[in-house]
Amino acid sequence: MSEIVFEGVTRRFPLPRGGEFLAIDRIDLRIEEKEFVAIVGPSGCGKTTLMRMAAGLDFPTDGRVLVGGKEVTGPGPERAVVFQQFALLPWKTVRQNIGFGLMCKGTPKAQADAAIAHYVELMGLAGHEDSFPHQLSGGMQQRVAIARAYVMQPAALLMDEPFGALDAQTRIVMQEELVRLARRNPRTVIFITHAVDEAIYLADRVVVMGRKPGRIIETIDIRPLREDGGWEAMPVEEVMDTPSFTHMRSRIWKLLKAREQERPAVPASNPAPVPAK
Amino acid sequence: MARRRDRNFLGPSGTVLGIGEFWALTIAGFVLFFAVWSGVAASGWLPAHLLPSPLAVWDTLVRLWHNPFAGHVYAAHLAASVERFLMGWAIAVGIGIPLGLLMGWYRLLDEIVTPLFDAMRFVAPLAWVPLAALWFGTGIGGPLLIIFVGSFAPCVISAYRGARLVEPRLVEAAQTLGASSRQVITHVLIPGALPSIIAGLRVSAGLGWQSLVGSELIVVGAGLGYLMVQGQGNLNTSVVIAGMVGIGVVGFAIDVLLRAVEQTFKRRWGQG
Ligand SMILES: Nc1ncnc2c1ncn2[C@@H]1O[C@H](COP(=O)(O)OP(=O)(O)O)[C@@H](O)[C@H]1O
Ligand SMILES: [Mg+2]
């Protein structure tokens, strides 16, 4: 079981000059087993922090995060993470990076090699198996980071803007591939993005977040749209041109925009301090 | 000593020098040095037995190479020193690097060891000579202790700094992929700290080698320091200088070797 449940999750960070910064304010969210949830929101609204708490890399100040009914106490390979900044090991080759989790798990070499070869092919990395990360473009590094997570066959996949560094062309290929993978072998996915298009196209549900403090504005079910529109059978570009899609897109944009205008703009790097309790 | 920067070298007021100019200036420096030395020696201001000319030192070197002095030929003294140095240095590296890495990994250890360390580092390696003599007499233990205290600190500090500089995100990534603490240390912490460790090895080898003469004050038998002390006893300045030349050349060779290792790693991982 791998449903992810946030129960009244609040996260405050201590400020260097005293006091606290409220990054996430009482979030309740339930992601069902094998459900694909995309999170969109302006930068600084706490998307990464939320994902880190599901990964066991950060912990709520208040509330609980449960995966498969058990409170998260630390990171583990059943919850693979694709980091926003790739986080590849610079001293390992593409092959070694992709195989790192399998090696930690003690997967027999022949089996690991076959799995690595499969994802190298799938991610269009053939011919670069023995390159080091610094020899690859940003987009290729990102694909290595994705392959490294996929190869673990994790019950839950936590992806933080995984397509952010890809050019438009590769991005579409990766989106279609992710949809294909998700349909063939469904798993619980949290997919963070600031591309509204991508969120609607990929997700079962889209969670729209707002900031100051970070919270959920609305959760939108996309499944009826996808099933009625027959998106499965269409290429991305066509899906994104359908009226139901564009309508949904402007609805989410409005949500994001409305929240931004609600308060006077404050630079994101200079958050308003919240007095310590 | 001029410091190489890839293939370009900064000249006066920051102008970049080509490799040819760099070597020309290096050689010019040596030529100037030997010219002044020869001039002063030839002028007769100082008696020849106090300041022999470069040529006299060269003759002495050649003689020491073929005929034993203080019990051994020059190469044997050199080998004895290098062996002693390698042993002392290996102990410092073997204890210092793991300790530094663990300090970077476990906060508590850092807080226990660092103050102790700060207090100790003002005691120069040479100041350990009397203690080493008391503890070990003229046995091998004395020199090893001196070389050890000379090279230990940079080993610990460089490994500690290196471990601290490893991106936390890389450690996290390894953990989310199921790495155990041991696997994080061997696959993330050590390789991540390696550039700093290698830089530290260079510094520590230099300091350890410099402590050598001090250590050899308490050895009877063989070694460059021992050769020099015997030369001093016989009022033979050429022998003393010949010993210094050996120390300089070997020290430089060690540095060049470790610098090459450093460059290799930097290039390979794109951190240069
Ligand atoms: N470790 C931290 N210490 C202090 N503040 C943090 C820390 N991590 C995140 N924050 C703050 O929390 C807010 C949310 O950050 P983040 O989750 O990275 O947002 P997003 O991913 O949506 O851009 C930001 O204002 C950020 O500055
Ligand atoms: Mg983020």
Coordinates of C-alpha atoms and ligand atoms in Angstrom, one line a residue:
Chain A
M1 CA 0.0 0.0 0.0
S2 CA 1.4 3.4 -0.9
E3 CA -1.3 6.0 -0.5
I4 CA 0.2 9.3 0.7
V5 CA -1.7 11.2 3.3
F6 CA -1.0 14.7 4.6
E7 CA -2.9 15.3 7.9
G8 CA -3.0 18.9 9.0
V9 CA 0.6 19.4 7.9
T10 CA 2.3 22.6 9.0
R11 CA 5.9 23.5 8.4
R12 CA 7.7 26.4 10.0
F13 CA 11.3 27.3 9.4
P14 CA 13.3 29.2 11.9
L15 CA 14.5 32.5 10.6
P16 CA 18.2 33.4 11.0
R17 CA 17.3 36.6 12.9
G18 CA 14.8 34.9 15.2
G19 CA 11.2 34.2 14.8
E20 CA 9.7 31.7 12.3
F21 CA 8.6 31.6 8.7
L22 CA 5.4 29.7 8.0
A23 CA 6.1 27.8 4.8
I24 CA 3.2 25.4 4.8
D25 CA -0.1 26.0 6.7
R26 CA -2.3 23.1 7.7
I27 CA -2.4 21.1 4.5
D28 CA -4.8 18.1 4.2
L29 CA -4.3 16.0 1.1
R30 CA -4.9 12.4 0.4
I31 CA -3.2 10.8 -2.7
E32 CA -4.7 7.4 -3.3
E33 CA -2.7 4.3 -4.2
K34 CA -1.7 4.5 -7.9
E35 CA -3.1 8.0 -8.2
F36 CA -1.2 10.6 -10.2
V37 CA -1.4 14.0 -8.5
A38 CA 0.2 17.2 -10.0
I39 CA 0.9 20.1 -7.8
V40 CA 1.1 23.6 -9.3
G41 CA 1.7 26.9 -7.7
P42 CA 4.0 30.0 -7.7
S43 CA 7.5 29.5 -6.6
G44 CA 8.0 29.6 -2.9
C45 CA 4.6 28.2 -2.1
G46 CA 6.0 25.1 -0.5
K47 CA 5.8 22.5 -3.2
T48 CA 9.3 21.2 -2.7
T49 CA 8.9 21.2 1.1
L50 CA 5.7 19.2 0.8
M51 CA 7.3 16.6 -1.4
R52 CA 10.4 16.4 0.9
M53 CA 8.1 15.5 3.7
A54 CA 6.6 12.6 1.7
A55 CA 10.1 11.5 0.9
G56 CA 11.2 11.6 4.5
L57 CA 13.8 14.3 4.0
D58 CA 11.9 16.9 6.0
F59 CA 9.3 16.7 8.7
P60 CA 6.2 18.6 9.6
T61 CA 6.3 21.0 12.6
D62 CA 2.6 20.0 13.2
G63 CA 0.5 17.3 11.7
R64 CA 1.5 13.9 10.2
V65 CA 2.6 12.5 6.8
L66 CA 1.6 8.8 6.3
V67 CA 2.6 6.6 3.4
G68 CA 0.8 3.2 3.2
G69 CA -0.7 4.0 6.6
K70 CA 2.6 4.4 8.4
E71 CA 4.1 7.7 9.5
V72 CA 7.1 8.7 7.4
T73 CA 10.3 8.5 9.5
G74 CA 13.0 8.8 6.8
P75 CA 13.8 8.2 3.2
G76 CA 13.6 4.9 1.5
P77 CA 13.8 3.3 -2.0
E78 CA 10.1 2.5 -2.2
R79 CA 9.6 6.3 -2.5
A80 CA 11.9 7.4 -5.3
V81 CA 12.6 11.1 -5.7
V82 CA 13.5 13.1 -8.8
F83 CA 15.1 16.2 -7.5
Q84 CA 14.7 19.6 -9.0
Q85 CA 18.5 20.0 -9.3
F86 CA 19.1 16.4 -10.5
A87 CA 21.4 15.5 -7.7
L88 CA 23.5 13.1 -9.7
L89 CA 26.7 11.8 -8.2
P90 CA 29.4 13.6 -10.2
W91 CA 32.0 10.8 -9.7
K92 CA 29.8 8.1 -11.2
T93 CA 29.0 7.5 -14.8
V94 CA 25.5 7.5 -16.3
R95 CA 25.3 3.7 -15.9
Q96 CA 26.6 3.9 -12.3
N97 CA 24.2 6.6 -11.4
I98 CA 21.2 4.8 -12.8
G99 CA 22.3 1.6 -11.1
F100 CA 23.1 3.1 -7.8
G101 CA 19.8 2.2 -6.1
L102 CA 19.9 -1.3 -7.5
M103 CA 23.5 -1.7 -6.2
C104 CA 22.4 -0.5 -2.7
K105 CA 19.7 -3.1 -2.8
G106 CA 22.1 -5.8 -3.8
T107 CA 20.3 -6.7 -7.1
P108 CA 22.3 -9.4 -9.0
K109 CA 24.5 -7.8 -11.6
A110 CA 23.0 -9.4 -14.7
Q111 CA 19.5 -8.4 -13.6
A112 CA 20.7 -4.8 -12.8
D113 CA 22.5 -4.5 -16.1
A114 CA 19.4 -5.5 -18.0
A115 CA 17.2 -3.0 -16.1
I116 CA 19.8 -0.2 -16.6
A117 CA 20.0 -1.0 -20.3
H118 CA 16.2 -0.8 -20.6
Y119 CA 16.0 2.7 -19.0
V120 CA 19.0 4.0 -20.9
E121 CA 17.2 3.1 -24.1
L122 CA 13.9 4.4 -22.9
M123 CA 15.4 7.8 -21.9
G124 CA 17.3 8.2 -25.1
L125 CA 20.7 8.0 -23.3
A126 CA 22.2 5.2 -25.4
G127 CA 25.8 5.9 -26.2
H128 CA 26.3 8.0 -23.1
E129 CA 26.4 5.1 -20.5
D130 CA 30.0 5.8 -19.6
S131 CA 29.8 9.6 -19.6
F132 CA 30.1 11.5 -16.4
P133 CA 27.2 13.9 -15.5
H134 CA 29.3 17.1 -16.3
Q135 CA 29.7 15.8 -19.9
L136 CA 26.0 15.9 -20.5
S137 CA 23.5 18.7 -21.2
G138 CA 21.1 19.7 -18.5
G139 CA 18.3 17.9 -20.3
M140 CA 20.3 14.7 -20.4
Q141 CA 21.2 15.0 -16.8
Q142 CA 17.6 15.3 -15.9
R143 CA 16.8 12.2 -17.9
V144 CA 19.5 10.3 -16.0
A145 CA 17.8 11.5 -12.7
I146 CA 14.5 10.2 -14.0
A147 CA 15.9 6.9 -15.1
R148 CA 17.6 6.5 -11.7
A149 CA 14.1 6.8 -10.0
Y150 CA 12.1 4.7 -12.5
V151 CA 14.6 1.8 -12.4
M152 CA 13.8 1.3 -8.7
Q153 CA 10.2 0.3 -9.6
P154 CA 9.1 2.4 -6.6
A155 CA 5.6 2.2 -5.1
A156 CA 5.6 6.0 -5.0
L157 CA 7.3 8.4 -7.3
L158 CA 8.0 11.9 -6.1
M159 CA 9.0 14.3 -8.9
D160 CA 10.0 17.9 -8.4
E161 CA 9.8 19.8 -11.7
P162 CA 11.4 16.8 -13.4
F163 CA 11.0 18.3 -16.9
G164 CA 12.1 21.8 -16.0
A165 CA 15.5 21.6 -17.7
L166 CA 14.2 20.0 -20.9
D167 CA 13.8 21.7 -24.2
A168 CA 10.2 21.9 -25.5
Q169 CA 10.7 19.0 -27.9
T170 CA 12.2 16.6 -25.4
R171 CA 9.7 17.7 -22.8
I172 CA 6.8 16.5 -25.0
V173 CA 8.5 13.2 -25.6
M174 CA 9.0 12.8 -21.9
Q175 CA 5.5 13.7 -21.0
E176 CA 4.1 11.1 -23.4
E177 CA 6.5 8.6 -22.1
L178 CA 5.5 9.3 -18.5
V179 CA 1.8 8.9 -19.5
R180 CA 2.6 5.6 -21.2
L181 CA 4.6 4.4 -18.2
A182 CA 1.9 5.5 -15.8
R183 CA -0.9 3.7 -17.7
R184 CA 1.1 0.5 -18.1
N185 CA 2.5 0.3 -14.6
P186 CA 0.5 2.7 -12.4
R187 CA 2.0 3.9 -9.2
T188 CA 1.4 6.7 -6.7
V189 CA 2.9 9.9 -8.1
I190 CA 3.4 13.4 -6.8
F191 CA 4.4 15.5 -9.7
I192 CA 5.4 19.1 -9.1
T193 CA 5.5 21.6 -11.9
H194 CA 4.8 25.2 -12.6
A195 CA 3.6 24.3 -16.1
V196 CA -0.2 24.2 -15.9
D197 CA -0.4 22.4 -19.3
E198 CA 1.8 19.6 -18.1
A199 CA -0.2 19.2 -14.9
I200 CA -3.5 18.9 -16.7
Y201 CA -2.2 16.6 -19.3
L202 CA -0.5 14.2 -16.9
A203 CA -2.5 14.1 -13.7
D204 CA -5.6 12.5 -12.4
R205 CA -6.0 15.4 -10.0
V206 CA -4.3 18.8 -10.0
V207 CA -3.6 20.5 -6.7
V208 CA -3.4 24.3 -6.9
M209 CA -1.3 25.9 -4.2
G210 CA -1.0 29.5 -3.1
R211 CA 1.7 31.2 -1.0
K212 CA 2.1 33.3 2.1
P213 CA 1.4 31.0 3.7
G214 CA 1.8 27.9 1.5
R215 CA -1.6 26.2 1.3
I216 CA -4.0 24.4 -1.0
I217 CA -6.4 26.7 -2.9
E218 CA -8.2 24.0 -4.8
T219 CA -8.0 20.4 -5.9
I220 CA -9.4 19.6 -9.4
D221 CA -10.3 16.2 -10.7
I222 CA -9.1 15.9 -14.3
R223 CA -10.2 12.3 -14.9
P224 CA -13.7 13.1 -16.2
L225 CA -12.2 15.5 -18.7
R226 CA -9.7 12.9 -19.9
E227 CA -12.2 10.1 -20.3
D228 CA -14.8 12.3 -22.0
G229 CA -12.3 13.9 -24.3
G230 CA -10.6 10.6 -25.3
W231 CA -7.1 12.1 -24.5
E232 CA -5.5 8.7 -24.2
A233 CA -5.6 8.2 -28.0
M234 CA -4.4 11.6 -28.9
P235 CA -0.9 13.2 -29.1
V236 CA -0.1 15.9 -26.6
E237 CA -0.3 18.9 -28.9
E238 CA -3.8 17.9 -30.0
V239 CA -5.0 17.3 -26.4
M240 CA -3.7 20.7 -25.4
D241 CA -5.8 22.3 -28.2
T242 CA -9.1 20.7 -27.2
P243 CA -11.7 23.2 -25.8
S244 CA -12.1 21.3 -22.6
F245 CA -8.3 21.4 -22.0
T246 CA -7.9 25.1 -22.8
H247 CA -10.9 25.9 -20.6
M248 CA -9.4 24.0 -17.7
R249 CA -6.1 25.7 -18.3
S250 CA -7.6 29.2 -18.0
R251 CA -9.6 28.1 -15.0
I252 CA -6.3 27.2 -13.2
W253 CA -4.5 30.3 -14.4
K254 CA -7.3 32.4 -13.0
L255 CA -7.0 30.6 -9.6
L256 CA -3.2 31.3 -9.5
K257 CA -3.6 34.9 -10.6
A258 CA -6.5 35.7 -8.2
R259 CA -4.4 34.6 -5.3
E260 CA -1.4 36.6 -6.4
Q261 CA -3.5 39.8 -6.5
E262 CA -5.1 39.2 -3.2
R263 CA -2.1 40.5 -1.3
P264 CA 0.4 43.2 -2.1
A265 CA 3.4 41.7 -3.9
V266 CA 6.3 41.0 -1.5
P267 CA 9.6 39.7 -2.9
A268 CA 9.7 35.9 -2.5
S269 CA 13.2 36.1 -1.1
N270 CA 12.1 38.3 1.7
P271 CA 9.3 36.4 3.4
A272 CA 7.3 38.2 6.1
P273 CA 8.4 36.9 9.4
V274 CA 5.9 35.2 11.7
P275 CA 6.5 35.8 15.4
A276 CA 7.7 32.8 17.2
K277 CA 5.2 31.1 19.5
Chain B
M1 CA 57.6 29.3 -5.7
A2 CA 55.5 30.1 -8.7
R3 CA 52.2 28.3 -8.7
R4 CA 51.0 26.8 -11.9
R5 CA 47.4 27.5 -13.0
D6 CA 46.5 25.2 -15.8
R7 CA 48.4 26.4 -18.7
N8 CA 48.3 30.1 -18.0
F9 CA 50.3 32.0 -15.4
L10 CA 49.7 35.3 -13.8
G11 CA 52.5 37.8 -14.4
P12 CA 53.0 41.2 -12.8
S13 CA 49.8 43.2 -12.5
G14 CA 47.8 40.1 -13.5
T15 CA 48.9 39.7 -17.1
V16 CA 48.6 36.2 -18.3
L17 CA 51.9 34.5 -19.2
G18 CA 52.4 31.7 -21.8
I19 CA 54.1 28.5 -20.8
G20 CA 57.3 29.5 -22.5
E21 CA 57.5 32.8 -20.6
F22 CA 56.7 30.9 -17.4
W23 CA 59.7 28.6 -17.7
A24 CA 61.9 31.4 -18.9
L25 CA 61.2 33.3 -15.7
T26 CA 61.6 30.2 -13.5
I27 CA 65.0 29.5 -15.0
A28 CA 66.0 33.2 -14.8
G29 CA 65.2 33.0 -11.0
F30 CA 67.5 30.0 -10.5
V31 CA 70.2 31.5 -12.6
L32 CA 70.1 34.7 -10.6
F33 CA 70.2 32.8 -7.4
F34 CA 73.2 30.7 -8.4
A35 CA 75.0 33.8 -9.8
V36 CA 74.6 35.7 -6.5
W37 CA 75.7 32.7 -4.5
S38 CA 78.8 32.2 -6.7
G39 CA 79.6 35.9 -6.6
V40 CA 79.4 36.0 -2.8
A41 CA 81.4 32.8 -2.5
A42 CA 84.1 34.1 -4.9
S43 CA 84.3 37.5 -3.3
G44 CA 85.9 36.0 -0.3
W45 CA 83.7 37.9 2.2
L46 CA 83.0 34.6 3.9
P47 CA 85.6 31.9 4.3
A48 CA 85.1 29.0 1.9
H49 CA 84.6 26.5 4.7
L50 CA 81.5 28.5 5.8
L51 CA 80.1 29.3 2.3
P52 CA 81.3 26.9 -0.4
S53 CA 80.6 27.8 -4.0
P54 CA 77.8 26.0 -5.9
L55 CA 80.4 24.0 -7.8
A56 CA 82.1 22.9 -4.5
V57 CA 78.7 21.7 -3.3
W58 CA 78.2 19.8 -6.6
D59 CA 81.6 18.2 -6.2
T60 CA 80.6 17.2 -2.7
L61 CA 77.3 15.7 -3.9
V62 CA 79.1 13.7 -6.5
R63 CA 81.6 12.5 -3.9
L64 CA 78.9 11.6 -1.4
W65 CA 77.1 9.7 -4.2
H66 CA 80.1 7.4 -4.7
N67 CA 81.7 7.3 -1.2
P68 CA 80.0 6.6 2.1
F69 CA 79.8 9.5 4.5
A70 CA 78.5 9.0 8.1
G71 CA 78.3 5.3 7.3
H72 CA 76.4 5.3 4.0
V73 CA 76.4 6.7 0.4
Y74 CA 74.1 9.6 -0.3
A75 CA 71.4 7.4 -2.0
A76 CA 71.2 5.3 1.1
H77 CA 70.7 8.3 3.4
L78 CA 68.1 9.5 1.0
A79 CA 66.3 6.2 0.9
A80 CA 66.4 6.0 4.7
S81 CA 64.7 9.4 5.0
V82 CA 62.1 8.6 2.4
E83 CA 61.3 5.3 4.0
R84 CA 60.9 7.0 7.4
F85 CA 58.8 9.7 5.9
L86 CA 56.5 7.3 4.1
M87 CA 55.9 5.3 7.3
G88 CA 55.1 8.4 9.4
W89 CA 53.0 10.0 6.7
A90 CA 51.1 6.8 6.1
I91 CA 50.2 6.6 9.8
A92 CA 49.1 10.2 9.8
V93 CA 47.0 9.7 6.6
G94 CA 45.6 6.4 7.8
I95 CA 44.3 7.9 11.1
G96 CA 43.8 11.5 10.0
I97 CA 41.6 11.0 6.9
P98 CA 39.1 8.7 8.5
L99 CA 39.0 10.9 11.6
G100 CA 38.3 14.0 9.6
L101 CA 35.6 12.2 7.5
L102 CA 33.9 11.0 10.7
M103 CA 34.1 14.5 12.2
G104 CA 32.3 15.8 9.1
W105 CA 29.6 13.1 9.4
Y106 CA 29.0 13.1 13.2
R107 CA 28.6 16.5 14.6
L108 CA 29.4 15.3 18.2
L109 CA 32.9 14.1 17.3
D110 CA 33.6 17.4 15.7
E111 CA 32.8 19.2 18.9
I112 CA 35.0 16.9 21.0
V113 CA 38.0 16.9 18.7
T114 CA 38.2 20.4 17.3
P115 CA 39.1 22.4 20.5
L116 CA 41.7 19.8 21.4
F117 CA 43.1 20.1 18.0
D118 CA 43.2 23.9 18.0
A119 CA 45.2 23.8 21.3
M120 CA 47.7 21.2 19.9
R121 CA 48.4 22.8 16.6
F122 CA 50.6 25.5 18.0
V123 CA 53.2 23.0 19.2
A124 CA 55.5 22.8 16.2
P125 CA 56.8 19.4 15.2
L126 CA 60.3 20.3 16.3
A127 CA 59.0 20.9 19.8
W128 CA 58.1 17.2 19.9
V129 CA 61.7 16.1 19.5
P130 CA 62.6 16.0 23.3
L131 CA 59.4 14.1 24.1
A132 CA 60.0 11.7 21.2
A133 CA 63.5 11.2 22.4
L134 CA 62.3 10.5 25.9
W135 CA 59.7 8.0 24.8
F136 CA 61.5 6.2 22.0
G137 CA 65.2 6.9 22.6
T138 CA 66.9 6.4 19.2
G139 CA 64.4 3.8 18.0
I140 CA 62.2 4.3 14.8
G141 CA 59.3 5.4 17.0
G142 CA 60.8 8.9 17.6
P143 CA 61.1 10.0 13.9
L144 CA 57.7 8.5 13.1
L145 CA 56.1 10.5 15.9
I146 CA 57.6 13.7 14.7
I147 CA 56.6 13.2 11.1
F148 CA 53.2 12.1 12.3
V149 CA 52.6 15.3 14.3
G150 CA 53.9 17.3 11.3
S151 CA 51.4 15.9 8.8
F152 CA 48.4 14.8 10.9
A153 CA 46.6 18.1 11.2
P154 CA 46.2 18.9 7.5
C155 CA 44.9 15.3 6.9
V156 CA 42.2 15.7 9.5
I157 CA 41.3 19.3 8.5
S158 CA 41.1 18.6 4.7
A159 CA 39.0 15.4 5.1
Y160 CA 36.7 17.3 7.5
R161 CA 36.3 20.3 5.2
G162 CA 35.8 18.0 2.2
A163 CA 33.1 16.0 4.0
R164 CA 31.4 19.3 5.0
L165 CA 31.5 20.6 1.5
V166 CA 29.7 17.6 0.0
E167 CA 26.3 18.8 -1.2
P168 CA 23.6 17.7 1.3
R169 CA 21.4 17.0 -1.7
L170 CA 23.7 14.3 -2.9
V171 CA 23.6 12.6 0.5
E172 CA 19.8 12.8 0.4
A173 CA 19.6 11.5 -3.1
A174 CA 21.7 8.4 -2.1
Q175 CA 19.4 7.9 1.0
T176 CA 16.3 8.0 -1.1
L177 CA 17.8 5.3 -3.3
G178 CA 18.2 3.1 -0.3
A179 CA 21.9 3.7 0.6
S180 CA 22.9 2.7 4.1
S181 CA 25.2 4.9 6.2
R182 CA 28.2 2.9 5.2
Q183 CA 27.2 3.2 1.5
V184 CA 26.6 6.9 1.8
I185 CA 30.1 7.2 3.3
T186 CA 31.9 5.2 0.7
H187 CA 29.9 6.3 -2.4
V188 CA 29.1 10.0 -1.6
L189 CA 31.1 11.3 1.3
I190 CA 34.6 10.0 0.4
P191 CA 34.4 10.7 -3.4
G192 CA 32.9 14.1 -2.6
A193 CA 35.6 14.9 -0.1
L194 CA 38.4 13.6 -2.3
P195 CA 39.5 16.8 -4.0
S196 CA 39.9 18.4 -0.7
I197 CA 41.6 15.3 0.7
I198 CA 44.1 15.2 -2.1
A199 CA 44.9 18.9 -1.6
G200 CA 45.3 18.1 2.1
L201 CA 47.6 15.2 1.3
R202 CA 49.8 17.6 -0.6
V203 CA 50.0 20.0 2.3
S204 CA 50.5 17.2 4.8
A205 CA 53.2 15.5 2.8
G206 CA 55.0 18.8 2.6
L207 CA 54.8 19.5 6.3
G208 CA 55.7 15.9 7.1
W209 CA 58.8 16.0 4.9
Q210 CA 59.8 19.3 6.5
S211 CA 59.6 17.7 9.9
L212 CA 62.1 15.1 8.7
V213 CA 65.3 16.8 9.7
G214 CA 63.9 17.4 13.2
S215 CA 63.0 13.8 13.5
E216 CA 66.5 12.7 12.3
L217 CA 68.2 14.7 15.0
I218 CA 67.3 11.8 17.3
V219 CA 68.3 9.0 15.0
V220 CA 71.7 7.4 14.9
G221 CA 72.3 5.6 11.6
A222 CA 71.2 7.1 8.4
G223 CA 69.1 9.8 6.8
L224 CA 69.5 13.2 5.2
G225 CA 69.1 15.0 8.5
Y226 CA 71.6 12.6 10.1
L227 CA 74.1 13.3 7.2
M228 CA 73.7 17.0 7.8
V229 CA 74.2 16.8 11.5
Q230 CA 77.4 14.7 10.9
G231 CA 78.5 17.3 8.3
Q232 CA 78.0 20.1 10.9
G233 CA 80.0 18.0 13.4
N234 CA 82.9 17.8 11.0
L235 CA 82.6 21.5 10.1
N236 CA 81.9 20.4 6.5
T237 CA 79.5 23.0 5.2
S238 CA 79.3 21.4 1.7
V239 CA 77.9 18.3 3.2
V240 CA 75.3 20.3 5.1
I241 CA 74.2 22.1 2.0
A242 CA 74.3 18.9 -0.1
G243 CA 71.8 17.5 2.5
M244 CA 69.6 20.6 2.1
V245 CA 69.6 20.1 -1.7
G246 CA 68.4 16.6 -1.3
I247 CA 65.6 17.7 1.0
G248 CA 64.5 20.4 -1.4
V249 CA 64.6 18.2 -4.5
V250 CA 62.7 15.3 -2.9
G251 CA 60.1 17.6 -1.3
F252 CA 59.5 19.3 -4.7
A253 CA 59.2 15.9 -6.4
I254 CA 56.6 14.8 -3.8
D255 CA 54.6 18.0 -4.4
V256 CA 54.7 17.6 -8.2
L257 CA 53.5 14.0 -8.0
L258 CA 50.6 14.8 -5.7
R259 CA 49.7 17.8 -7.8
A260 CA 49.4 15.6 -10.9
V261 CA 47.1 13.2 -8.9
E262 CA 45.0 16.2 -7.9
Q263 CA 44.7 17.4 -11.5
T264 CA 43.7 13.9 -12.8
F265 CA 40.8 13.7 -10.4
K266 CA 39.6 17.3 -11.1
R267 CA 39.6 16.7 -14.8
R268 CA 37.8 13.3 -14.5
W269 CA 34.9 14.6 -12.5
G270 CA 34.7 18.1 -14.1
Q271 CA 35.4 19.9 -10.8
G272 CA 38.6 21.5 -12.0
Ligands
LIG1 N1 15.4 24.7 4.8 C1 14.8 25.8 4.8 N2 15.0 26.8 5.6 C2 14.3 28.0 5.6 N3 13.4 28.3 4.7 C3 13.1 27.3 3.8 C4 13.8 26.1 3.8 N4 13.2 25.3 2.7 C5 12.3 26.1 2.2 N5 12.2 27.3 2.8 C6 11.2 28.4 2.5 O1 10.0 27.8 2.4 C7 9.2 28.3 1.3 C8 8.8 27.2 0.4 O2 9.9 26.7 -0.3 P1 9.8 25.6 -1.4 O3 9.1 24.4 -0.8 O4 11.2 25.3 -1.9 O5 8.9 26.3 -2.5 P2 8.6 25.8 -4.0 O6 9.2 24.5 -4.2 O7 7.1 25.9 -4.1 O8 9.2 26.9 -4.8 C9 10.2 29.3 0.6 O9 9.8 30.6 1.0 C10 11.5 29.0 1.1 O10 12.3 30.1 1.2
MG2 MG 10.7 23.9 -5.6

